[in-house]
């Protein structure tokens, strides 16, 4: 069963993909994202070696030709097909590395891949919003340890991105400016929460960090999406992404889990309307609040949507700056 | 540092309570929620035995006399005191039981306690919304295993409750009816997702379940808050809460973790305005998608707010009904 169902009590859609219940789960020996070696069992990637590979997720939440919904639609509970795209992006043919271990030119190549797939998926009639992301580590639920990320092409603007665009809209109504431009300017003046700033890009712990060691990355100049970035800007983004990932691993001396995602321009509707409201940014959310303790989303966060954070953003930023510079 | 900070990019407040970083964490021997035995080290509860005890959380996110914020406020980043209340509700003096093990009259007493504390906390000038909840089990982050829940008295309507009220408002504008009344009526007619229905209360797997074995409980008649319930209604709620908790433990033969929370009437603003929009309900969200597998909130859910569920609600309801009746 693959379908989308509407929740009239929150005005949000939820997607059902019951075939995902049987997706590959922490395989002990055979890795489906490793290269296919001559004479060995074929993996999902039919090459003996590769740099970066993208392909359709075998267990997609959204697909270009989704089945008809199984449940009946009604006025109270509208139902829709789970149209869209789900891709896997494998970062390397080396099973043992992580994003933080990649060489600079591989990270640069990934920026091009994310930009290219944003453009290609965004052009599909079923896709309204493209979000490249990476779930890293067992504590955020990764079921395959081979270094990889995913790209979701959503059939609508997902709820959190929609709220960001609404907030940007009301800030613009009030001030005439982009809220993210204001935030980046504020952080560059204050510096207390900045982890790194270079080549027109800033990485900082947000003033309102929901996760103790959350880091955002954004361009200083208003850019709305990955495909908009020129060569220099892509180079700057790649450097900043590698800097943040490597800093995380130096923070406590182990490979830090995180959820990383790109927030960018919707690919449906009038781009000229969206562009002033959408400021490309990357959000890194590590689940740890200490080396041996996780921040769980429980009663207040899950049921209330009200986050309570245990670490001051200014302190997290100072620890991350120290980790970055090797103390 | 205890303060609230505004996130202008999502129009939500985030609370910081850095002293919580040092809260009691899975103590191996001494349980601070056990009774204080004669001659032994005093716990947080100065009685040798008790039925139900509520008291202020020693490590509160919100408090009646909060300190001044440490960070400066600004037009872009407003800051506020973390005023409000955080209480602990200890269900029993027996360390080894869970909510599902409580006798019926104890559950009935808890309903009265939640209703009473909703009234008392709601009358405080700093409290705008009262949410009783329980985080059960290590997989949802519980740091003390003694059976207990919490009550947060928030200084504003928390983001998710605000979205529910907005959705209820637009449903009412469109149809003239309460969306939860419509949902409960629909479920009672269809029956496919109903787990139990008795004494004017229904427990069902929502049509749009974000967690595979999510169960909601609501009164069939429109009731807005716990204090509004009469004796019969409280009795019915107690029976339904115990039924759901015990059904969960029978589903796979172990004590199932969950986040459980009450959604009810805001305690600030005009109650007559809120009452038609607010239909009291309880949400149970267990993190498991199978006995040995969790549903993680990762890229799509955390960064996009877009939930993907692996189990059909109709199937989950049928499994829960079978567990309830002993198969």
XYZ file of C-alpha atoms in Angstrom:
654
model
C 0.000 0.000 0.000
C 1.477 3.316 -1.118
C -0.671 6.406 -0.756
C -0.973 9.785 0.884
C -3.653 10.533 3.463
C -4.780 13.936 4.727
C -4.896 14.745 8.441
C -7.709 17.302 8.814
C -6.770 17.923 12.474
C -3.379 19.446 11.561
C -3.849 20.273 7.857
C -0.920 18.029 6.882
C -0.497 15.010 4.608
C 1.060 11.752 5.800
C 2.521 9.217 3.375
C 2.053 5.444 3.720
C 4.511 3.053 2.106
C 3.953 -0.323 3.683
C 6.440 -2.119 1.400
C 9.142 -0.114 3.223
C 8.514 -2.305 6.273
C 10.562 -4.951 4.409
C 13.442 -2.703 3.373
C 17.027 -3.893 3.788
C 17.895 -3.628 7.470
C 21.491 -3.449 8.702
C 22.813 -6.314 6.518
C 25.733 -7.995 8.272
C 27.690 -9.203 5.251
C 26.306 -8.201 1.861
C 26.139 -4.438 1.254
C 23.724 -3.476 -1.576
C 25.503 -0.116 -2.037
C 28.989 -1.554 -2.577
C 30.371 -1.981 -6.122
C 29.615 -5.235 -7.938
C 32.892 -7.142 -8.118
C 33.591 -9.472 -11.049
C 32.119 -12.906 -10.366
C 30.488 -11.814 -7.094
C 26.785 -11.421 -6.280
C 25.462 -8.245 -7.990
C 24.712 -5.283 -5.711
C 22.364 -2.419 -6.630
C 25.319 -0.804 -8.438
C 26.502 -2.757 -11.532
C 30.032 -1.280 -11.621
C 33.295 -2.628 -10.219
C 34.225 0.868 -9.042
C 32.633 4.333 -9.051
C 32.882 7.851 -7.701
C 29.273 8.991 -7.069
C 26.148 7.096 -8.153
C 22.495 8.128 -7.935
C 19.554 5.832 -8.631
C 15.925 5.317 -7.668
C 15.367 4.034 -4.132
C 14.271 0.371 -4.305
C 11.867 1.072 -1.418
C 10.493 4.489 -2.367
C 8.046 6.615 -0.354
C 7.135 8.454 -3.588
C 7.389 7.182 -7.153
C 6.664 8.506 -10.645
C 3.939 5.940 -11.360
C 2.398 5.252 -7.956
C -0.411 2.720 -7.484
C -3.954 3.913 -6.882
C -4.712 4.399 -3.172
C -6.259 1.345 -1.515
C -8.426 3.269 0.915
C -11.435 5.232 -0.305
C -11.305 9.025 -0.384
C -13.887 11.180 1.397
C -14.578 14.807 2.124
C -13.221 14.470 5.656
C -10.250 12.283 4.738
C -8.935 13.116 1.259
C -6.538 10.554 -0.213
C -3.933 11.047 -2.961
C -1.412 9.021 -4.899
C 2.141 9.027 -3.489
C 3.605 10.546 -6.635
C 7.116 11.945 -6.625
C 10.672 10.634 -6.588
C 13.036 9.052 -4.082
C 16.674 8.705 -5.040
C 19.729 7.298 -3.323
C 23.075 9.102 -3.677
C 26.072 6.898 -2.933
C 29.085 9.043 -2.013
C 31.898 6.583 -2.612
C 32.638 2.967 -3.511
C 34.583 2.654 -0.233
C 32.208 1.094 2.299
C 34.208 2.238 5.308
C 34.286 6.016 4.874
C 31.803 8.743 5.857
C 30.963 12.099 4.297
C 33.574 13.699 6.596
C 36.293 11.451 5.133
C 35.654 12.342 1.498
C 38.329 14.277 -0.378
C 37.480 17.891 -1.219
C 36.895 17.225 -4.916
C 34.411 14.437 -4.095
C 32.404 16.806 -1.879
C 32.520 19.367 -4.707
C 31.204 16.684 -7.080
C 28.357 15.903 -4.652
C 27.304 19.572 -4.656
C 27.023 19.353 -8.450
C 25.076 16.099 -8.172
C 22.598 17.578 -5.646
C 22.182 20.682 -7.831
C 21.732 18.597 -10.977
C 19.190 16.222 -9.393
C 17.297 19.191 -7.932
C 16.921 20.507 -11.468
C 16.024 17.159 -13.054
C 13.563 16.024 -10.370
C 12.104 19.522 -10.024
C 11.137 19.495 -13.694
C 8.975 16.408 -13.244
C 5.275 17.278 -13.133
C 4.733 15.241 -9.935
C 7.484 16.996 -7.945
C 6.857 20.260 -6.045
C 9.876 20.346 -3.741
C 13.303 18.668 -3.822
C 15.109 17.932 -0.551
C 18.539 16.268 -0.570
C 19.361 14.887 2.882
C 21.552 12.440 4.751
C 20.734 10.316 7.804
C 24.084 9.367 9.315
C 24.488 6.782 12.056
C 22.436 4.107 13.745
C 21.105 6.535 16.359
C 19.202 8.396 13.640
C 17.953 5.133 12.167
C 20.314 4.521 9.244
C 19.846 0.932 8.112
C 22.783 0.824 5.664
C 26.219 1.989 6.825
C 27.709 2.535 3.332
C 28.209 6.322 2.895
C 25.112 7.635 1.169
C 22.366 10.214 1.244
C 18.918 10.502 -0.258
C 16.924 12.949 -2.350
C 13.165 13.208 -1.918
C 11.117 14.840 -4.661
C 7.915 15.647 -2.750
C 4.528 16.025 -4.464
C 3.855 19.082 -2.283
C 5.913 21.483 -0.206
C 6.548 19.455 2.972
C 5.003 20.857 6.197
C 8.166 22.241 7.759
C 9.328 23.921 4.535
C 5.840 25.380 4.169
C 6.055 26.882 7.667
C 9.485 28.341 6.849
C 8.097 29.976 3.718
C 5.115 31.350 5.676
C 7.424 32.809 8.335
C 9.648 34.306 5.623
C 6.541 35.798 4.042
C 5.378 37.505 7.226
C 8.917 38.769 7.975
C 9.071 40.216 4.475
C 5.642 41.830 4.878
C 6.826 43.451 8.090
C 10.357 44.483 7.126
C 10.679 44.233 3.355
C 13.651 41.888 3.816
C 14.523 38.166 3.662
C 14.563 36.723 7.183
C 17.536 34.475 6.386
C 19.530 37.433 4.983
C 18.802 39.212 8.287
C 19.844 36.152 10.309
C 23.102 35.660 8.410
C 23.922 39.373 8.742
C 23.175 39.300 12.480
C 25.374 36.242 13.037
C 28.285 37.694 11.073
C 28.126 40.881 13.184
C 27.804 39.034 16.526
C 30.216 36.175 15.708
C 29.410 34.382 19.010
C 27.531 31.562 17.309
C 29.614 31.389 14.118
C 31.548 28.147 13.645
C 33.138 29.055 10.305
C 32.815 31.787 7.682
C 34.594 31.677 4.343
C 34.098 32.419 0.624
C 30.640 33.926 1.096
C 29.312 31.079 3.267
C 28.616 30.954 7.011
C 28.189 27.979 9.359
C 26.660 28.839 12.720
C 24.713 27.423 15.642
C 21.252 28.978 15.370
C 20.157 31.384 18.126
C 17.143 29.051 18.615
C 18.963 25.682 18.138
C 16.486 22.842 18.710
C 19.308 20.293 18.849
C 22.240 21.177 21.131
C 24.909 20.964 18.417
C 22.724 21.992 15.468
C 24.611 23.886 12.731
C 23.178 25.757 9.768
C 25.062 26.690 6.622
C 23.892 29.450 4.278
C 25.294 31.759 1.615
C 25.732 35.393 2.721
C 24.198 36.578 -0.543
C 20.588 35.640 -1.206
C 20.592 32.423 -3.229
C 17.397 30.362 -3.416
C 18.439 26.947 -4.616
C 21.342 24.673 -5.423
C 20.999 25.004 -9.218
C 21.348 28.818 -8.904
C 24.858 28.582 -7.460
C 27.774 29.457 -9.746
C 31.114 27.618 -9.691
C 32.641 29.751 -6.955
C 29.569 29.409 -4.763
C 29.517 25.635 -5.189
C 33.172 25.482 -4.257
C 32.451 27.584 -1.144
C 29.521 25.373 -0.140
C 31.615 22.214 -0.564
C 34.362 23.627 1.664
C 31.839 24.617 4.335
C 30.041 21.238 4.293
C 33.355 19.388 4.668
C 34.434 21.775 7.443
C 31.271 21.176 9.475
C 31.290 17.385 9.009
C 34.981 17.135 9.972
C 34.490 19.477 12.944
C 31.702 17.243 14.257
C 34.000 14.217 14.186
C 36.708 16.112 16.079
C 34.260 17.417 18.735
C 34.282 14.255 20.846
C 36.687 12.067 18.890
C 34.098 9.829 17.231
C 32.103 9.920 14.031
C 29.088 12.023 15.085
C 25.641 10.953 13.809
C 23.408 13.616 12.311
C 20.468 14.394 10.062
C 21.564 16.831 7.337
C 19.107 18.435 4.885
C 18.917 21.144 2.241
C 16.097 23.693 2.363
C 15.557 25.449 -0.925
C 13.179 26.884 -3.541
C 9.976 24.940 -4.294
C 9.970 23.651 -7.865
C 6.247 24.221 -8.426
C 4.453 27.534 -8.584
C 5.980 30.793 -9.768
C 9.710 30.777 -9.001
C 9.722 34.583 -9.040
C 7.179 34.595 -6.207
C 9.123 32.047 -4.140
C 12.640 33.342 -4.763
C 12.531 36.327 -2.362
C 11.161 34.033 0.406
C 13.514 31.113 -0.093
C 17.138 31.414 1.050
C 19.069 28.192 0.450
C 20.383 26.676 3.680
C 21.634 23.381 5.048
C 20.623 22.178 8.497
C 22.756 19.666 10.437
C 20.935 18.165 13.445
C 23.063 15.752 15.504
C 21.029 13.775 18.069
C 23.721 13.931 20.797
C 23.517 16.326 23.723
C 26.765 14.872 25.152
C 29.206 12.181 23.940
C 27.187 9.478 25.744
C 23.701 11.027 25.797
C 21.092 11.674 23.153
C 18.467 14.354 22.941
C 15.213 12.425 22.528
C 12.119 13.916 20.980
C 9.535 13.020 23.593
C 6.393 14.538 25.155
C 7.100 18.238 24.769
C 8.697 18.001 21.328
C 6.553 15.253 19.753
C 3.158 16.004 21.237
C 3.548 19.754 21.762
C 6.044 20.641 19.031
C 7.781 22.635 21.794
C 11.536 22.037 21.879
C 13.573 22.308 25.076
C 17.352 22.447 24.562
C 19.955 21.640 27.233
C 22.996 23.442 25.810
C 23.403 27.188 25.197
C 24.006 27.826 21.469
C 26.888 30.185 22.312
C 28.606 27.424 24.274
C 28.019 24.809 21.563
C 29.487 27.211 18.987
C 32.543 27.844 21.137
C 33.126 24.085 21.586
C 32.732 23.550 17.842
C 35.163 26.396 17.036
C 37.694 24.815 19.400
C 37.180 21.412 17.763
C 37.569 22.976 14.331
C 40.878 24.659 15.104
C 42.209 21.589 16.950
C 42.000 23.481 20.301
C 20.605 29.630 31.676
C 16.821 29.336 31.405
C 15.094 31.403 28.759
C 12.926 31.289 25.662
C 14.204 32.390 22.270
C 12.178 33.148 19.153
C 12.941 31.484 15.829
C 11.907 34.031 13.177
C 12.436 31.480 10.379
C 9.576 29.242 11.601
C 7.624 31.614 13.895
C 8.137 29.294 16.895
C 9.700 29.709 20.340
C 12.385 27.338 21.639
C 13.120 26.978 25.364
C 16.631 26.700 26.801
C 17.192 25.093 30.192
C 20.874 24.328 30.451
C 20.654 23.112 34.072
C 18.671 20.160 32.686
C 21.934 18.873 31.164
C 22.756 17.716 34.747
C 19.417 16.072 35.483
C 19.300 12.649 37.115
C 20.172 10.085 34.453
C 19.221 6.425 34.775
C 20.356 6.013 38.404
C 21.438 2.410 38.998
C 20.614 2.112 42.703
C 18.958 5.126 44.294
C 15.571 6.082 42.803
C 14.533 9.675 43.603
C 10.847 8.836 42.949
C 10.636 5.941 45.416
C 9.164 6.486 48.888
C 11.522 7.617 51.655
C 11.934 4.654 53.980
C 12.568 5.226 57.693
C 16.284 5.682 58.367
C 17.172 5.581 54.632
C 18.451 8.376 52.397
C 15.561 10.790 51.638
C 14.158 10.684 48.092
C 12.194 13.525 46.480
C 9.084 12.135 48.183
C 9.137 12.412 52.017
C 6.612 9.636 52.690
C 7.139 5.966 53.500
C 4.251 5.035 51.194
C 1.857 6.865 48.869
C -0.720 6.438 46.139
C -0.166 9.353 43.702
C 2.154 12.319 44.310
C 2.647 15.469 42.237
C 5.390 18.019 42.830
C 7.494 20.573 40.968
C 10.118 19.101 38.656
C 13.578 19.654 40.216
C 14.924 20.330 36.717
C 12.140 22.418 35.198
C 11.961 23.774 31.658
C 9.480 26.421 32.887
C 9.132 27.840 36.405
C 6.907 30.410 38.173
C 9.817 32.768 38.968
C 12.239 32.257 36.097
C 15.578 34.078 35.930
C 16.061 36.972 33.518
C 17.314 35.814 30.114
C 21.090 35.906 29.772
C 21.148 36.768 26.093
C 20.077 40.218 24.903
C 16.769 40.637 23.107
C 16.510 42.238 19.663
C 13.938 42.934 17.000
C 15.095 39.960 14.934
C 15.560 37.600 17.896
C 13.049 38.328 20.690
C 13.819 36.686 24.027
C 11.427 35.910 26.896
C 11.536 34.451 30.380
C 10.798 30.707 30.648
C 7.778 31.262 32.886
C 5.342 28.434 33.485
C 5.210 25.210 35.463
C 6.686 21.728 35.204
C 5.325 19.057 37.508
C 6.080 15.390 38.041
C 3.212 12.957 38.665
C 4.314 9.730 40.342
C 1.771 6.975 39.671
C 2.639 4.541 42.465
C 5.142 3.893 45.238
C 5.956 0.543 43.610
C 9.084 1.084 41.526
C 8.552 -1.989 39.388
C 5.114 -1.340 37.847
C 4.050 0.648 34.786
C 0.895 2.602 33.972
C -0.538 -0.570 32.390
C -0.130 -2.453 35.682
C -2.062 0.045 37.814
C -5.367 -1.052 39.315
C -8.472 0.570 37.840
C -9.081 2.855 40.821
C -5.527 4.189 40.627
C -5.991 5.094 36.946
C -9.277 6.757 37.913
C -7.420 8.739 40.590
C -4.836 9.841 38.015
C -7.592 11.213 35.776
C -8.742 13.335 38.728
C -5.169 14.438 39.407
C -4.596 15.470 35.771
C -7.925 17.335 35.756
C -7.180 19.038 39.073
C -3.658 20.092 38.076
C -4.961 21.367 34.726
C -7.276 23.634 36.663
C -4.713 24.766 39.249
C -1.853 25.366 36.790
C -4.191 26.905 34.223
C -5.218 29.578 36.707
C -1.645 30.786 37.082
C -1.012 33.991 35.141
C 2.131 32.567 33.500
C 0.403 29.456 32.110
C -1.442 29.483 28.759
C -1.707 25.745 28.059
C -1.533 22.648 30.276
C -0.299 19.353 28.783
C -0.101 16.202 30.935
C 2.099 13.595 29.267
C 4.126 10.453 29.873
C 7.378 9.334 28.266
C 7.569 5.598 28.850
C 10.665 3.524 28.186
C 14.330 4.091 27.428
C 13.717 4.201 23.673
C 11.783 7.458 24.123
C 14.447 8.842 26.438
C 13.016 8.211 29.898
C 15.817 8.701 32.419
C 13.930 7.398 35.487
C 12.174 4.038 35.295
C 9.841 4.596 38.283
C 6.252 4.876 36.915
C 5.602 8.594 36.427
C 4.395 11.231 34.040
C 4.804 14.977 33.736
C 2.633 18.050 33.378
C 3.905 21.083 31.487
C 2.193 24.432 32.019
C 3.381 26.301 28.921
C 3.599 30.111 28.764
C 2.059 29.997 25.269
C 0.065 27.502 23.241
C 2.781 25.099 22.034
C 3.365 24.988 18.247
C 1.643 21.677 17.547
C -1.435 22.533 19.646
C -1.575 25.890 17.844
C -1.597 24.135 14.475
C -4.378 21.812 15.673
C -6.483 24.784 16.744
C -5.833 26.525 13.409
C -6.883 23.406 11.493
C -9.994 23.076 13.690
C -10.759 26.722 12.975
C -10.593 26.321 9.217
C -12.642 23.094 9.328
C -15.262 24.923 11.369
C -15.271 27.856 8.949
C -15.834 25.434 6.076
C -18.357 23.046 7.641
C -19.681 24.636 10.852
C -18.568 21.548 12.778
C -15.780 20.397 15.105
C -13.214 18.406 13.118
C -12.661 15.971 16.001
C -16.412 15.353 16.345
C -16.425 14.560 12.622
C -13.423 12.248 12.991
C -14.879 10.354 15.953
C -18.212 9.964 14.139
C -16.469 8.721 10.984
C -14.421 6.156 12.915
C -17.453 4.846 14.823
C -19.312 4.361 11.529
C -16.363 2.709 9.733
C -15.089 0.662 12.709
C -12.016 -0.533 10.748
C -9.578 1.548 12.780
C -11.380 1.353 16.135
C -9.481 -0.490 18.877
C -12.090 -0.046 21.618
C -15.310 1.923 22.146
C -17.117 2.080 25.471
C -18.989 4.476 27.795
C -18.854 7.390 25.359
C -15.122 7.049 24.596
C -13.355 5.737 21.490
C -9.779 4.529 21.000
C -8.679 4.256 17.387
C -5.665 4.246 15.085
C -5.874 7.549 13.199
C -6.490 7.421 9.447
C -3.249 9.438 9.090
C -1.184 7.682 11.849
C 2.335 9.146 11.887
C 3.560 6.316 14.130
C 2.633 2.772 13.029
C 0.837 1.835 16.250
C -0.394 5.317 17.192
C -3.715 5.333 19.083
C -5.930 8.309 19.895
C -8.603 8.402 22.603
C -11.423 10.946 22.583
C -14.911 11.387 24.017
C -17.745 10.944 21.504
C -19.447 14.049 22.839
C -17.607 17.348 22.449
C -15.627 17.929 25.646
C -12.835 20.476 25.623
C -10.733 19.752 28.665
C -10.128 17.354 31.550
C -11.733 19.608 34.195
C -14.981 19.665 32.164
C -15.475 15.900 32.494
C -18.118 14.676 34.931
C -17.724 11.557 37.070
C -19.062 9.156 34.454
C -16.852 10.633 31.756
C -13.774 10.397 33.980
C -14.588 6.774 34.703
C -14.936 6.111 30.972
C -11.620 7.823 30.184
C -9.835 5.817 32.919
C -11.167 2.555 31.506
C -10.103 3.496 27.986
C -6.584 4.603 29.040
C -6.044 1.340 30.928
C -7.419 -0.661 27.981
C -5.004 0.932 25.506
C -1.953 0.655 27.796
C -2.686 -3.016 28.554
C -3.390 -3.779 24.888
C 0.003 -2.348 23.932
C 1.757 -4.679 26.384
C -0.105 -7.686 24.985
C 0.645 -6.773 21.344
C 4.144 -8.275 21.317
C 4.416 -9.632 24.849
C 6.630 -6.899 26.280
C 6.039 -3.544 27.952
C 5.717 -1.234 24.928
C 7.366 2.206 25.157
C 5.310 5.239 24.131
C 4.831 8.963 24.371
C 1.330 9.735 25.676
C -0.081 13.255 25.836
C -3.343 15.115 26.449
C -4.464 17.798 23.999
C -7.031 20.159 25.475
C -8.392 23.707 25.872
C -5.883 26.555 26.215
C -6.136 28.184 29.652
C -5.513 31.724 28.391
C -7.764 33.766 26.136
C -11.527 33.478 25.970
C -12.561 29.909 26.827
C -15.838 30.404 24.929
C -13.855 31.163 21.766
C -11.578 28.149 22.191
C -14.179 25.620 23.354
C -15.774 24.892 19.935
C -12.261 24.372 18.437
C -10.816 22.225 21.194
C -11.926 18.603 21.522
C -10.095 16.820 24.346
C -8.040 13.876 23.113
C -5.158 11.680 24.172
C -2.455 10.650 21.720
C -0.333 7.528 22.291
C 2.739 7.365 20.021
C 4.826 4.179 20.453
C 8.221 4.375 18.675
C 8.153 0.734 17.502
C 7.303 -0.258 13.944
C 7.930 -3.935 14.815
C 8.894 -5.775 18.013
C 12.600 -5.314 17.249
C 12.539 -2.172 15.092
C 11.910 1.493 15.818
C 10.482 4.183 13.631
C 13.122 6.916 13.688
C 12.348 10.532 12.962
C 15.028 11.308 10.417
C 15.446 13.402 7.260
C 11.903 13.479 5.949
C 10.221 13.830 9.353
C 12.732 16.095 11.137
C 13.870 18.336 8.318
C 10.738 18.252 6.177
C 8.045 17.589 8.784
C 6.773 14.976 6.300
C 5.963 11.643 7.956
C 6.237 8.339 6.105
C 4.575 5.400 7.876
C 5.363 1.726 7.189
C 2.200 0.068 8.537
C -1.375 0.536 7.286
C -3.564 1.968 10.091
C -6.271 -0.602 9.338
C -3.777 -3.428 9.856
C -2.368 -1.909 13.072
C -5.925 -1.533 14.414
C -6.725 -5.138 13.577
C -3.555 -6.360 15.354
C -4.379 -4.210 18.381
C -7.969 -5.499 18.493
C -6.642 -9.068 18.417
C -4.165 -8.277 21.210
C -6.922 -6.665 23.242
C -9.229 -9.661 23.028
C -6.398 -12.141 23.638
C -6.627 -13.376 19.989
